[in-house]
Amino acid sequence: EVAQADRSTPQKRVEEFVNRSDAIIHEMMHQERLSQVRAIHKLAESSGRLHQSKLALGFLLNAIIIFFTLPSPAPDSYQVLQFRHPLAELCLYLTAIVLLLVNCGCLLEHCASSLPLTLRQAWARKQVNFEVSSVWPLRFSIYDLDEQASAEDEDE
């Protein structure tokens, strides 16, 4: 988005800054609300470690399948895994469960940090205001910008 900014004149630079400042302010307010919820804050802090864990668990899962399984004797049962050692199957299932939990953590963190901002931006294109006032407990408001403008005109 920054590369698309028109900086040909000082006036264009100021206009672009003013247009983008609203989104920046909302993002800062959202980050402040997230930091007040301890569990989400800890999840956001560990986002990098979650993604690294996800990658490592994926490699481990593939390594277990590659190194500890035998080819199927029947050509039509290629989906049936035969393990060289009984513990390999247990390790495979435990690794898969841990990977599933880590993926859920990654998804929760992404939804908490990005989804309200993405929804606000998408609704704004349709002239609808989407505002998250509280993360926990979740409180938000949705209203048509045209209706709000007409209500403000009536108040004047």
Coordinates of C-alpha atoms in Angstrom, one line a residue:
E1 CA 0.0 0.0 0.0
V2 CA 2.8 2.4 0.7
A3 CA 4.3 1.9 -2.8
Q4 CA 0.9 3.0 -4.3
A5 CA 0.9 6.4 -2.4
D6 CA 0.9 9.4 -4.7
R7 CA 3.8 11.6 -3.5
S8 CA 4.0 13.9 -6.6
T9 CA 3.2 17.1 -4.6
P10 CA 3.2 18.1 -0.9
Q11 CA -0.6 18.4 -1.1
K12 CA -0.9 14.8 -2.4
R13 CA 1.4 13.6 0.4
V14 CA -0.8 15.2 3.1
E15 CA -4.0 13.9 1.6
E16 CA -2.6 10.4 1.5
F17 CA -1.5 10.6 5.1
V18 CA -4.9 11.9 6.2
N19 CA -6.6 9.1 4.3
R20 CA -4.4 6.4 5.9
S21 CA -4.3 7.9 9.4
D22 CA -7.8 6.7 10.2
A23 CA -6.9 3.1 9.5
I24 CA -3.6 3.5 11.5
I25 CA -5.5 4.9 14.5
H26 CA -8.0 2.1 14.4
E27 CA -5.2 -0.5 14.3
M28 CA -3.5 1.1 17.3
M29 CA -6.8 1.2 19.2
H30 CA -7.3 -2.5 18.3
Q31 CA -3.8 -3.5 19.5
E32 CA -4.5 -1.6 22.7
R33 CA -7.7 -3.6 23.3
L34 CA -5.9 -6.9 22.5
S35 CA -3.2 -6.1 25.0
Q36 CA -5.8 -5.8 27.8
V37 CA -6.9 -9.4 27.3
R38 CA -4.0 -11.4 28.9
A39 CA -4.6 -14.7 27.0
I40 CA -4.8 -13.0 23.6
H41 CA -1.8 -10.9 24.4
K42 CA 0.3 -13.9 25.4
L43 CA -0.9 -15.7 22.2
A44 CA 0.1 -12.7 20.1
E45 CA 3.5 -12.5 21.8
S46 CA 4.1 -16.2 21.0
S47 CA 3.0 -15.9 17.4
G48 CA 6.5 -16.4 15.9
R49 CA 7.1 -19.5 18.1
L50 CA 3.8 -20.9 17.1
H51 CA 4.6 -20.6 13.4
Q52 CA 8.1 -22.1 14.0
S53 CA 6.5 -25.0 16.0
K54 CA 4.0 -25.6 13.2
L55 CA 6.8 -25.9 10.7
A56 CA 8.9 -28.2 12.9
L57 CA 5.9 -30.4 13.7
G58 CA 5.1 -30.7 10.0
F59 CA 8.6 -31.9 9.3
L60 CA 8.5 -34.3 12.2
L61 CA 5.2 -35.7 11.0
N62 CA 6.5 -36.3 7.5
A63 CA 9.8 -37.8 8.8
I64 CA 7.8 -40.3 10.9
I65 CA 5.8 -41.3 7.9
I66 CA 8.8 -41.5 5.6
F67 CA 11.2 -43.4 7.9
F68 CA 8.9 -45.5 10.0
T69 CA 6.3 -46.9 7.6
L70 CA 6.5 -49.8 5.2
P71 CA 5.0 -49.9 1.7
S72 CA 1.6 -51.6 1.5
P73 CA 1.7 -55.2 0.2
A74 CA -1.5 -54.8 -1.8
P75 CA -1.4 -52.3 -4.7
D76 CA -5.0 -51.1 -4.0
S77 CA -4.5 -50.3 -0.3
Y78 CA -1.8 -47.6 -0.6
Q79 CA -3.6 -45.4 2.0
V80 CA -3.1 -48.0 4.7
L81 CA 0.0 -47.3 6.7
Q82 CA 2.0 -50.2 8.2
F83 CA 4.5 -49.1 10.9
R84 CA 7.9 -50.7 11.5
H85 CA 7.6 -50.2 15.2
P86 CA 4.4 -49.9 17.3
L87 CA 5.7 -46.7 19.0
A88 CA 5.9 -45.0 15.6
E89 CA 2.2 -45.1 15.2
L90 CA 1.7 -43.5 18.7
C91 CA 4.3 -40.8 17.9
L92 CA 2.6 -40.1 14.6
Y93 CA -0.9 -39.6 16.2
L94 CA 0.5 -37.6 19.1
T95 CA 2.5 -35.3 16.7
A96 CA -0.6 -34.9 14.6
I97 CA -2.7 -33.9 17.7
V98 CA -0.1 -31.4 18.9
L99 CA 0.1 -30.0 15.3
L100 CA -3.7 -29.6 15.2
L101 CA -3.6 -27.7 18.6
V102 CA -0.7 -25.4 17.4
N103 CA -2.7 -24.7 14.1
C104 CA -5.7 -23.8 16.2
G105 CA -3.6 -21.4 18.3
C106 CA -2.2 -19.8 15.1
L107 CA -5.7 -19.4 13.7
L108 CA -7.0 -17.9 16.9
E109 CA -4.1 -15.4 17.1
H110 CA -4.6 -14.4 13.4
C111 CA -8.3 -14.0 13.8
A112 CA -7.9 -11.9 17.0
S113 CA -5.3 -9.6 15.6
S114 CA -6.4 -9.2 12.0
L115 CA -10.0 -10.2 11.5
P116 CA -11.6 -7.1 13.1
L117 CA -9.4 -4.7 11.1
T118 CA -10.1 -6.7 7.9
L119 CA -13.9 -6.7 8.5
R120 CA -13.8 -2.9 9.2
Q121 CA -12.0 -2.3 5.9
A122 CA -14.3 -4.6 3.9
W123 CA -17.5 -3.0 5.4
A124 CA -16.1 0.5 4.9
R125 CA -16.0 -0.1 1.1
K126 CA -19.8 -0.8 1.3
Q127 CA -20.4 2.4 3.3
V128 CA -21.0 0.5 6.6
N129 CA -19.2 1.2 9.8
F130 CA -18.0 -1.9 11.7
E131 CA -16.5 -1.0 15.1
V132 CA -15.2 -3.4 17.7
S133 CA -15.5 -1.6 21.1
S134 CA -14.4 -4.5 23.3
V135 CA -12.5 -7.8 22.6
W136 CA -13.5 -9.6 25.8
P137 CA -16.4 -9.7 26.2
L138 CA -16.8 -9.2 22.5
R139 CA -18.8 -6.0 21.7
F140 CA -19.2 -4.5 18.3
S141 CA -21.5 -2.1 16.4
I142 CA -22.5 -2.0 12.8
Y143 CA -24.3 0.9 11.2
D144 CA -24.8 2.4 7.8
L145 CA -22.6 5.5 7.3
D146 CA -25.3 7.2 5.2
E147 CA -27.9 6.7 8.0
Q148 CA -25.4 8.2 10.5
A149 CA -24.7 11.2 8.3
S150 CA -28.4 11.8 7.8
A151 CA -29.0 11.5 11.5
E152 CA -26.2 14.1 12.2
D153 CA -27.7 16.4 9.6
E154 CA -31.1 16.2 11.4
D155 CA -29.5 17.0 14.8
E156 CA -28.1 20.2 13.4

